[in-house]
Amino acid sequence: MKKEIKHIGVMGAGLVGALLSIYLRKRGYKVSLYEKRDDMRKSSSDSGRSINLALSKRGIKALEDIGVIEEVKKIMLPMEGRMMHSKDGELTFQPYGKEGQFINSVSRGNLNKILLEKAEASGVEIKFEHTCKSVDLEGTSVTFKTPETEKTMQFDLLFGSDGAYSQMRQAMLKTDRFNYEQYYIPHGYKELSIPPTEDGDFAIAPNALHIWPRGQYMLIALPNLDKSFTCTLFFPFEGQPSFESLQTPQQVLQFFKNTFPDSLPHLKNIQDEYFQNPTSSLVTVKCEPWVKNNCVLIGDAAHAIVPFYGQGMNAGFEDCYELNLLLDKHSDDWENTLAEYQEVRKKDGDAIADLALHNFVEMRDLVADDKFLVQKKIEAKLHEKFPDKWIPLYSMVTFSDLRYSEAFEIGKKQQVIMDEVMQKPDILENWENIDLEKIVDKL
Amino acid sequence: MKKEIKHIGVMGAGLVGALLSIYLRKRGYKVSLYEKRDDMRKSSSDSGRSINLALSKRGIKALEDIGVIEEVKKIMLPMEGRMMHSKDGELTFQPYGKEGQFINSVSRGNLNKILLEKAEASGVEIKFEHTCKSVDLEGTSVTFKTPETEKTMQFDLLFGSDGAYSQMRQAMLKTDRFNYEQYYIPHGYKELSIPPTEDGDFAIAPNALHIWPRGQYMLIALPNLDKSFTCTLFFPFEGQPSFESLQTPQQVLQFFKNTFPDSLPHLKNIQDEYFQNPTSSLVTVKCEPWVKNNCVLIGDAAHAIVPFYGQGMNAGFEDCYELNLLLDKHSDDWENTLAEYQEVRKKDGDAIADLALHNFVEMRDLVADDKFLVQKKIEAKLHEKFPDKWIPLYSMVTFSDLRYSEAFEIGKKQQVIMDEVMQKPDILENWENIDLEKIVDKL
């Protein structure tokens, strides 16, 4: 590790790269941020309709920290719980937390623009249309291809915030003793949309994350600022039914009519969208080490996860927040900082990866199960009565900044206890009368 | 999948690639075998001293099948059991199986030469000094660099038998939905040697695999035809003690003197060898699918494993054997053959990978434990009395051709039963009097 760090390169000006650059610039480093795409602030793509993400406690904490939360609040749409749509159109609402607790639908594009503005205003040098051709882990340098030329840039320290298919990680993968795992679930996803009504209003309730849970698959919808919803169909690639099995517009329409009947009147462009929009895969990546010489992985590049806990962005933002705290703690001694960063965040990255995989089962299947919903109600009552002793797993992950790895461990203990509670034969009828203190004492 | 297969390319003329080529040629295909190194049959390297491997049932079965076993028998050195060396030089011998059962030390180089001879005699086209630059999984073609030129070769079907760092697998890794895991254990290995005595004899007993088990690490030795032994030190990369911590010839000598004292008089060149020979890492690779279009992974390329069960080569040979059986079964319909090949062998590859990782703990630690050795003796008696009902795990893996995945499952059940048996407080004294029938009935 080179001791004197003056100039830091950051690869990838997505959400994590932009946030990281701001943090580093604030500490006084010269920061250069590289992005292969063009400047989204100048491009004409309709950002209001782009992918939306769920912003919660950990992400908000970092955005407060760097002083952009007021800007971000303007694009946040609160979602107070899950709205489950049954096959016959019946709605069930399950709050995410206590009253006043909610997660926030934000447009990835809009949030990214706010962070780029802030980065530029802070003095970060941003270079667009710089495609990484290769990373030299020994020399801490990157060769970029630009529309005009090809050039190699050298840094004192280099961060790879270049996402799930990180080029820096690819370079690390070729080095000896790099542990690596990429796992694709058997499901893909496809985006569809619910436009605003003719009156210009939300077509379905805006203050919720909508789920059509159907066992092996599901449809979800998150609200957008323009009163549309972005829907995502999470669906097996192969089998019956699957993306492979739905081949014609008639088959798609029939499938939605049978399976998600109350969504169909709102999905105005489903036939076009289903066949025009791509079917994308869902990957989990775990790797180690995150630090090789003076090159460091962060965000999705270090720990890509599936989207089912709404924590991908939040985890990446927390990486930056924690890294900044560690730099405080170690007075900008990078060797000690990065050693502890990897030690701490690797465990948490693994934990949220596993939690996210498990939450897919919860979202697509369990939330349609009466017993599961009763369990959630019991846990909510436990939390109400013993707010510091029993915090439901979802709340620990979403509304607290307890380490993911600790939340995971506590959650496992809670589940063992709740499995026992839910075995009582009359639990569905008498759950409101059970002895909460006896339960909490088992923890 | 292209239906008509005439010309098959095989990447990598190591043990598995050579064997596979012979099988395919025997079935009447035109087979071209490519190897990046030069022809080992013509090169001057001293093959008698090269790496030795443990050949057992599964490997032998394939060598019999293609008609080279008589040639191979000339280079096989039987090892009937483990010879454990304690710190004070005490020897304990543990037979691998029943009387007459043994594994065989063979030189990788010599075995490879026999297979290359057979391949060439069978009409396989072998091209040396062909380094793979890239694999086109869609076009079933490979671009090779040779000393003279660069050329692209196209095939109807292409096998990647190109080892643990397979180029074909690298190409697959870049495709969507390719599940992949590479895991390095924290230990590396270094080869040392025990030359023959001045009288030209083996310096230690030749009919055994020697182990100096020391808990977190170990030294082992396998006999060679020239009456030398190849020793391998499996040792942590970092920590105390480790490859990192032994820096000077004095430190190495002192460490061996304290830790493996009875080996030291035989390790005539330890000081040179320790510092001249490389320290290599040990990787486990799991991936899926093994088949993409008309490209197929086989052997280490599909399932690299650590060497602690002596099954790497045997597993690769069994891949070829089973593939050939499936071609018989499906009358050379490659689509059905490859679908079943992957379905069957992937499970077995995963199983032997996990078994091999676990056997490291057994070899370096458990074999020095009295209780463990008593358990092995009880299991040997069980096997003697109920030869078809209780086959110890090691025997299922090494002396049978039961599927690895089934052996693994049965082994787990046996372990649960034996854990219970070994809990009896007087088991070490009275193990010869226990009721074997009661144990076997639990299975």
PDB file of N, CA and C in Angstrom, chain A residues 329-387:
ATOM      1  N   LYS A 329     -11.683   7.598  12.058  1.00  0.00           N
ATOM      2  CA  LYS A 329     -11.108   6.812  13.148  1.00  0.00           C
ATOM      3  C   LYS A 329      -9.603   6.632  12.982  1.00  0.00           C
ATOM      4  N   HIS A 330      -9.168   6.378  11.747  1.00  0.00           N
ATOM      5  CA  HIS A 330      -7.748   6.108  11.506  1.00  0.00           C
ATOM      6  C   HIS A 330      -7.001   7.335  10.979  1.00  0.00           C
ATOM      7  N   SER A 331      -7.590   8.516  11.122  1.00  0.00           N
ATOM      8  CA  SER A 331      -6.942   9.755  10.676  1.00  0.00           C
ATOM      9  C   SER A 331      -6.389   9.640   9.255  1.00  0.00           C
ATOM     10  N   ASP A 332      -7.209   9.118   8.352  1.00  0.00           N
ATOM     11  CA  ASP A 332      -6.837   8.957   6.948  1.00  0.00           C
ATOM     12  C   ASP A 332      -5.614   8.080   6.709  1.00  0.00           C
ATOM     13  N   ASP A 333      -5.332   7.194   7.645  1.00  0.00           N
ATOM     14  CA  ASP A 333      -4.345   6.144   7.358  1.00  0.00           C
ATOM     15  C   ASP A 333      -5.080   5.082   6.537  1.00  0.00           C
ATOM     16  N   TRP A 334      -4.766   5.016   5.246  1.00  0.00           N
ATOM     17  CA  TRP A 334      -5.554   4.172   4.334  1.00  0.00           C
ATOM     18  C   TRP A 334      -5.319   2.691   4.562  1.00  0.00           C
ATOM     19  N   GLU A 335      -4.111   2.318   4.953  1.00  0.00           N
ATOM     20  CA  GLU A 335      -3.838   0.889   5.130  1.00  0.00           C
ATOM     21  C   GLU A 335      -4.747   0.320   6.224  1.00  0.00           C
ATOM     22  N   ASN A 336      -4.784   0.992   7.361  1.00  0.00           N
ATOM     23  CA  ASN A 336      -5.642   0.516   8.454  1.00  0.00           C
ATOM     24  C   ASN A 336      -7.118   0.657   8.103  1.00  0.00           C
ATOM     25  N   THR A 337      -7.447   1.769   7.450  1.00  0.00           N
ATOM     26  CA  THR A 337      -8.846   2.002   7.077  1.00  0.00           C
ATOM     27  C   THR A 337      -9.365   0.902   6.169  1.00  0.00           C
ATOM     28  N   LEU A 338      -8.594   0.589   5.123  1.00  0.00           N
ATOM     29  CA  LEU A 338      -9.080  -0.390   4.150  1.00  0.00           C
ATOM     30  C   LEU A 338      -9.100  -1.798   4.738  1.00  0.00           C
ATOM     31  N   ALA A 339      -8.149  -2.096   5.616  1.00  0.00           N
ATOM     32  CA  ALA A 339      -8.165  -3.416   6.262  1.00  0.00           C
ATOM     33  C   ALA A 339      -9.453  -3.570   7.074  1.00  0.00           C
ATOM     34  N   GLU A 340      -9.824  -2.541   7.820  1.00  0.00           N
ATOM     35  CA  GLU A 340     -11.030  -2.640   8.644  1.00  0.00           C
ATOM     36  C   GLU A 340     -12.299  -2.559   7.788  1.00  0.00           C
ATOM     37  N   TYR A 341     -12.247  -1.728   6.752  1.00  0.00           N
ATOM     38  CA  TYR A 341     -13.385  -1.615   5.820  1.00  0.00           C
ATOM     39  C   TYR A 341     -13.754  -2.996   5.272  1.00  0.00           C
ATOM     40  N   GLN A 342     -12.741  -3.717   4.808  1.00  0.00           N
ATOM     41  CA  GLN A 342     -13.013  -5.032   4.232  1.00  0.00           C
ATOM     42  C   GLN A 342     -13.499  -6.008   5.298  1.00  0.00           C
ATOM     43  N   GLU A 343     -12.843  -5.981   6.418  1.00  0.00           N
ATOM     44  CA  GLU A 343     -13.190  -6.880   7.524  1.00  0.00           C
ATOM     45  C   GLU A 343     -14.656  -6.706   7.921  1.00  0.00           C
ATOM     46  N   VAL A 344     -15.076  -5.457   8.063  1.00  0.00           N
ATOM     47  CA  VAL A 344     -16.426  -5.166   8.544  1.00  0.00           C
ATOM     48  C   VAL A 344     -17.460  -5.335   7.441  1.00  0.00           C
ATOM     49  N   ARG A 345     -17.228  -4.711   6.309  1.00  0.00           N
ATOM     50  CA  ARG A 345     -18.275  -4.640   5.282  1.00  0.00           C
ATOM     51  C   ARG A 345     -18.453  -5.954   4.520  1.00  0.00           C
ATOM     52  N   LYS A 346     -17.416  -6.774   4.417  1.00  0.00           N
ATOM     53  CA  LYS A 346     -17.545  -8.058   3.735  1.00  0.00           C
ATOM     54  C   LYS A 346     -18.604  -8.916   4.449  1.00  0.00           C
ATOM     55  N   LYS A 347     -18.531  -8.974   5.769  1.00  0.00           N
ATOM     56  CA  LYS A 347     -19.517  -9.743   6.551  1.00  0.00           C
ATOM     57  C   LYS A 347     -20.918  -9.214   6.299  1.00  0.00           C
ATOM     58  N   ASP A 348     -21.047  -7.892   6.295  1.00  0.00           N
ATOM     59  CA  ASP A 348     -22.370  -7.293   6.121  1.00  0.00           C
ATOM     60  C   ASP A 348     -22.876  -7.475   4.689  1.00  0.00           C
ATOM     61  N   GLY A 349     -21.972  -7.410   3.733  1.00  0.00           N
ATOM     62  CA  GLY A 349     -22.356  -7.635   2.345  1.00  0.00           C
ATOM     63  C   GLY A 349     -22.878  -9.057   2.136  1.00  0.00           C
ATOM     64  N   ASP A 350     -22.191 -10.025   2.729  1.00  0.00           N
ATOM     65  CA  ASP A 350     -22.646 -11.416   2.636  1.00  0.00           C
ATOM     66  C   ASP A 350     -24.020 -11.577   3.273  1.00  0.00           C
ATOM     67  N   ALA A 351     -24.211 -10.913   4.417  1.00  0.00           N
ATOM     68  CA  ALA A 351     -25.480 -11.059   5.149  1.00  0.00           C
ATOM     69  C   ALA A 351     -26.640 -10.492   4.338  1.00  0.00           C
ATOM     70  N   ILE A 352     -26.486  -9.294   3.799  1.00  0.00           N
ATOM     71  CA  ILE A 352     -27.619  -8.704   3.069  1.00  0.00           C
ATOM     72  C   ILE A 352     -27.854  -9.468   1.756  1.00  0.00           C
ATOM     73  N   ALA A 353     -26.813 -10.060   1.193  1.00  0.00           N
ATOM     74  CA  ALA A 353     -26.996 -10.893  -0.009  1.00  0.00           C
ATOM     75  C   ALA A 353     -27.906 -12.082   0.301  1.00  0.00           C
ATOM     76  N   ASP A 354     -27.646 -12.735   1.421  1.00  0.00           N
ATOM     77  CA  ASP A 354     -28.461 -13.895   1.796  1.00  0.00           C
ATOM     78  C   ASP A 354     -29.877 -13.468   2.187  1.00  0.00           C
ATOM     79  N   LEU A 355     -29.974 -12.364   2.916  1.00  0.00           N
ATOM     80  CA  LEU A 355     -31.292 -11.849   3.303  1.00  0.00           C
ATOM     81  C   LEU A 355     -32.132 -11.521   2.064  1.00  0.00           C
ATOM     82  N   ALA A 356     -31.499 -10.929   1.071  1.00  0.00           N
ATOM     83  CA  ALA A 356     -32.230 -10.529  -0.136  1.00  0.00           C
ATOM     84  C   ALA A 356     -32.742 -11.747  -0.896  1.00  0.00           C
ATOM     85  N   LEU A 357     -31.917 -12.795  -0.966  1.00  0.00           N
ATOM     86  CA  LEU A 357     -32.365 -14.020  -1.628  1.00  0.00           C
ATOM     87  C   LEU A 357     -33.569 -14.599  -0.893  1.00  0.00           C
ATOM     88  N   HIS A 358     -33.497 -14.608   0.425  1.00  0.00           N
ATOM     89  CA  HIS A 358     -34.593 -15.178   1.193  1.00  0.00           C
ATOM     90  C   HIS A 358     -35.869 -14.352   1.073  1.00  0.00           C
ATOM     91  N   ASN A 359     -35.705 -13.051   0.967  1.00  0.00           N
ATOM     92  CA  ASN A 359     -36.899 -12.195   0.923  1.00  0.00           C
ATOM     93  C   ASN A 359     -37.714 -12.385  -0.358  1.00  0.00           C
ATOM     94  N   PHE A 360     -37.100 -12.942  -1.371  1.00  0.00           N
ATOM     95  CA  PHE A 360     -37.848 -13.249  -2.591  1.00  0.00           C
ATOM     96  C   PHE A 360     -38.951 -14.270  -2.271  1.00  0.00           C
ATOM     97  N   VAL A 361     -38.583 -15.279  -1.499  1.00  0.00           N
ATOM     98  CA  VAL A 361     -39.571 -16.300  -1.103  1.00  0.00           C
ATOM     99  C   VAL A 361     -40.689 -15.637  -0.300  1.00  0.00           C
ATOM    100  N   GLU A 362     -40.280 -14.727   0.600  1.00  0.00           N
ATOM    101  CA  GLU A 362     -41.286 -14.037   1.410  1.00  0.00           C
ATOM    102  C   GLU A 362     -42.234 -13.229   0.528  1.00  0.00           C
ATOM    103  N   MET A 363     -41.679 -12.463  -0.383  1.00  0.00           N
ATOM    104  CA  MET A 363     -42.507 -11.568  -1.201  1.00  0.00           C
ATOM    105  C   MET A 363     -43.421 -12.308  -2.168  1.00  0.00           C
ATOM    106  N   ARG A 364     -42.885 -13.328  -2.810  1.00  0.00           N
ATOM    107  CA  ARG A 364     -43.655 -13.957  -3.887  1.00  0.00           C
ATOM    108  C   ARG A 364     -44.615 -15.001  -3.342  1.00  0.00           C
ATOM    109  N   ASP A 365     -44.364 -15.471  -2.102  1.00  0.00           N
ATOM    110  CA  ASP A 365     -45.118 -16.621  -1.608  1.00  0.00           C
ATOM    111  C   ASP A 365     -45.714 -16.362  -0.225  1.00  0.00           C
ATOM    112  N   LEU A 366     -44.869 -16.116   0.764  1.00  0.00           N
ATOM    113  CA  LEU A 366     -45.328 -16.072   2.151  1.00  0.00           C
ATOM    114  C   LEU A 366     -46.341 -14.967   2.422  1.00  0.00           C
ATOM    115  N   VAL A 367     -46.177 -13.819   1.758  1.00  0.00           N
ATOM    116  CA  VAL A 367     -47.091 -12.709   2.070  1.00  0.00           C
ATOM    117  C   VAL A 367     -48.536 -13.039   1.689  1.00  0.00           C
ATOM    118  N   ALA A 368     -48.729 -14.133   0.946  1.00  0.00           N
ATOM    119  CA  ALA A 368     -50.099 -14.550   0.612  1.00  0.00           C
ATOM    120  C   ALA A 368     -50.607 -15.602   1.597  1.00  0.00           C
ATOM    121  N   ASP A 369     -49.826 -15.837   2.649  1.00  0.00           N
ATOM    122  CA  ASP A 369     -50.140 -16.905   3.592  1.00  0.00           C
ATOM    123  C   ASP A 369     -50.667 -16.311   4.895  1.00  0.00           C
ATOM    124  N   ASP A 370     -51.875 -16.736   5.296  1.00  0.00           N
ATOM    125  CA  ASP A 370     -52.508 -16.186   6.500  1.00  0.00           C
ATOM    126  C   ASP A 370     -51.627 -16.320   7.732  1.00  0.00           C
ATOM    127  N   LYS A 371     -51.048 -17.489   7.882  1.00  0.00           N
ATOM    128  CA  LYS A 371     -50.242 -17.761   9.064  1.00  0.00           C
ATOM    129  C   LYS A 371     -49.047 -16.799   9.124  1.00  0.00           C
ATOM    130  N   PHE A 372     -48.427 -16.590   7.969  1.00  0.00           N
ATOM    131  CA  PHE A 372     -47.288 -15.682   7.909  1.00  0.00           C
ATOM    132  C   PHE A 372     -47.705 -14.266   8.309  1.00  0.00           C
ATOM    133  N   LEU A 373     -48.877 -13.847   7.831  1.00  0.00           N
ATOM    134  CA  LEU A 373     -49.325 -12.483   8.142  1.00  0.00           C
ATOM    135  C   LEU A 373     -49.649 -12.342   9.632  1.00  0.00           C
ATOM    136  N   VAL A 374     -50.186 -13.398  10.215  1.00  0.00           N
ATOM    137  CA  VAL A 374     -50.433 -13.374  11.662  1.00  0.00           C
ATOM    138  C   VAL A 374     -49.098 -13.284  12.412  1.00  0.00           C
ATOM    139  N   GLN A 375     -48.113 -14.044  11.946  1.00  0.00           N
ATOM    140  CA  GLN A 375     -46.790 -13.957  12.585  1.00  0.00           C
ATOM    141  C   GLN A 375     -46.266 -12.525  12.552  1.00  0.00           C
ATOM    142  N   LYS A 376     -46.445 -11.875  11.401  1.00  0.00           N
ATOM    143  CA  LYS A 376     -45.972 -10.484  11.269  1.00  0.00           C
ATOM    144  C   LYS A 376     -46.724  -9.583  12.254  1.00  0.00           C
ATOM    145  N   LYS A 377     -48.029  -9.869  12.451  1.00  0.00           N
ATOM    146  CA  LYS A 377     -48.807  -9.048  13.386  1.00  0.00           C
ATOM    147  C   LYS A 377     -48.339  -9.269  14.823  1.00  0.00           C
ATOM    148  N   ILE A 378     -48.051 -10.510  15.160  1.00  0.00           N
ATOM    149  CA  ILE A 378     -47.540 -10.784  16.507  1.00  0.00           C
ATOM    150  C   ILE A 378     -46.217 -10.046  16.713  1.00  0.00           C
ATOM    151  N   GLU A 379     -45.350 -10.128  15.698  1.00  0.00           N
ATOM    152  CA  GLU A 379     -44.041  -9.458  15.831  1.00  0.00           C
ATOM    153  C   GLU A 379     -44.196  -7.938  15.937  1.00  0.00           C
ATOM    154  N   ALA A 380     -45.191  -7.418  15.232  1.00  0.00           N
ATOM    155  CA  ALA A 380     -45.438  -5.978  15.335  1.00  0.00           C
ATOM    156  C   ALA A 380     -45.878  -5.609  16.753  1.00  0.00           C
ATOM    157  N   LYS A 381     -46.719  -6.462  17.350  1.00  0.00           N
ATOM    158  CA  LYS A 381     -47.147  -6.210  18.728  1.00  0.00           C
ATOM    159  C   LYS A 381     -45.983  -6.339  19.716  1.00  0.00           C
ATOM    160  N   LEU A 382     -45.137  -7.340  19.456  1.00  0.00           N
ATOM    161  CA  LEU A 382     -43.942  -7.506  20.295  1.00  0.00           C
ATOM    162  C   LEU A 382     -43.092  -6.246  20.253  1.00  0.00           C
ATOM    163  N   HIS A 383     -42.948  -5.717  19.044  1.00  0.00           N
ATOM    164  CA  HIS A 383     -42.112  -4.529  18.847  1.00  0.00           C
ATOM    165  C   HIS A 383     -42.736  -3.318  19.545  1.00  0.00           C
ATOM    166  N   GLU A 384     -44.064  -3.256  19.492  1.00  0.00           N
ATOM    167  CA  GLU A 384     -44.773  -2.134  20.111  1.00  0.00           C
ATOM    168  C   GLU A 384     -44.593  -2.164  21.623  1.00  0.00           C
ATOM    169  N   LYS A 385     -44.706  -3.363  22.171  1.00  0.00           N
ATOM    170  CA  LYS A 385     -44.643  -3.509  23.634  1.00  0.00           C
ATOM    171  C   LYS A 385     -43.195  -3.473  24.144  1.00  0.00           C
ATOM    172  N   PHE A 386     -42.276  -4.043  23.368  1.00  0.00           N
ATOM    173  CA  PHE A 386     -40.857  -4.085  23.780  1.00  0.00           C
ATOM    174  C   PHE A 386     -40.009  -3.491  22.651  1.00  0.00           C
ATOM    175  N   PRO A 387     -40.120  -2.201  22.457  1.00  0.00           N
ATOM    176  CA  PRO A 387     -39.516  -1.592  21.260  1.00  0.00           C
ATOM    177  C   PRO A 387     -38.008  -1.816  21.133  1.00  0.00           C
TER     178      PRO A 387
END
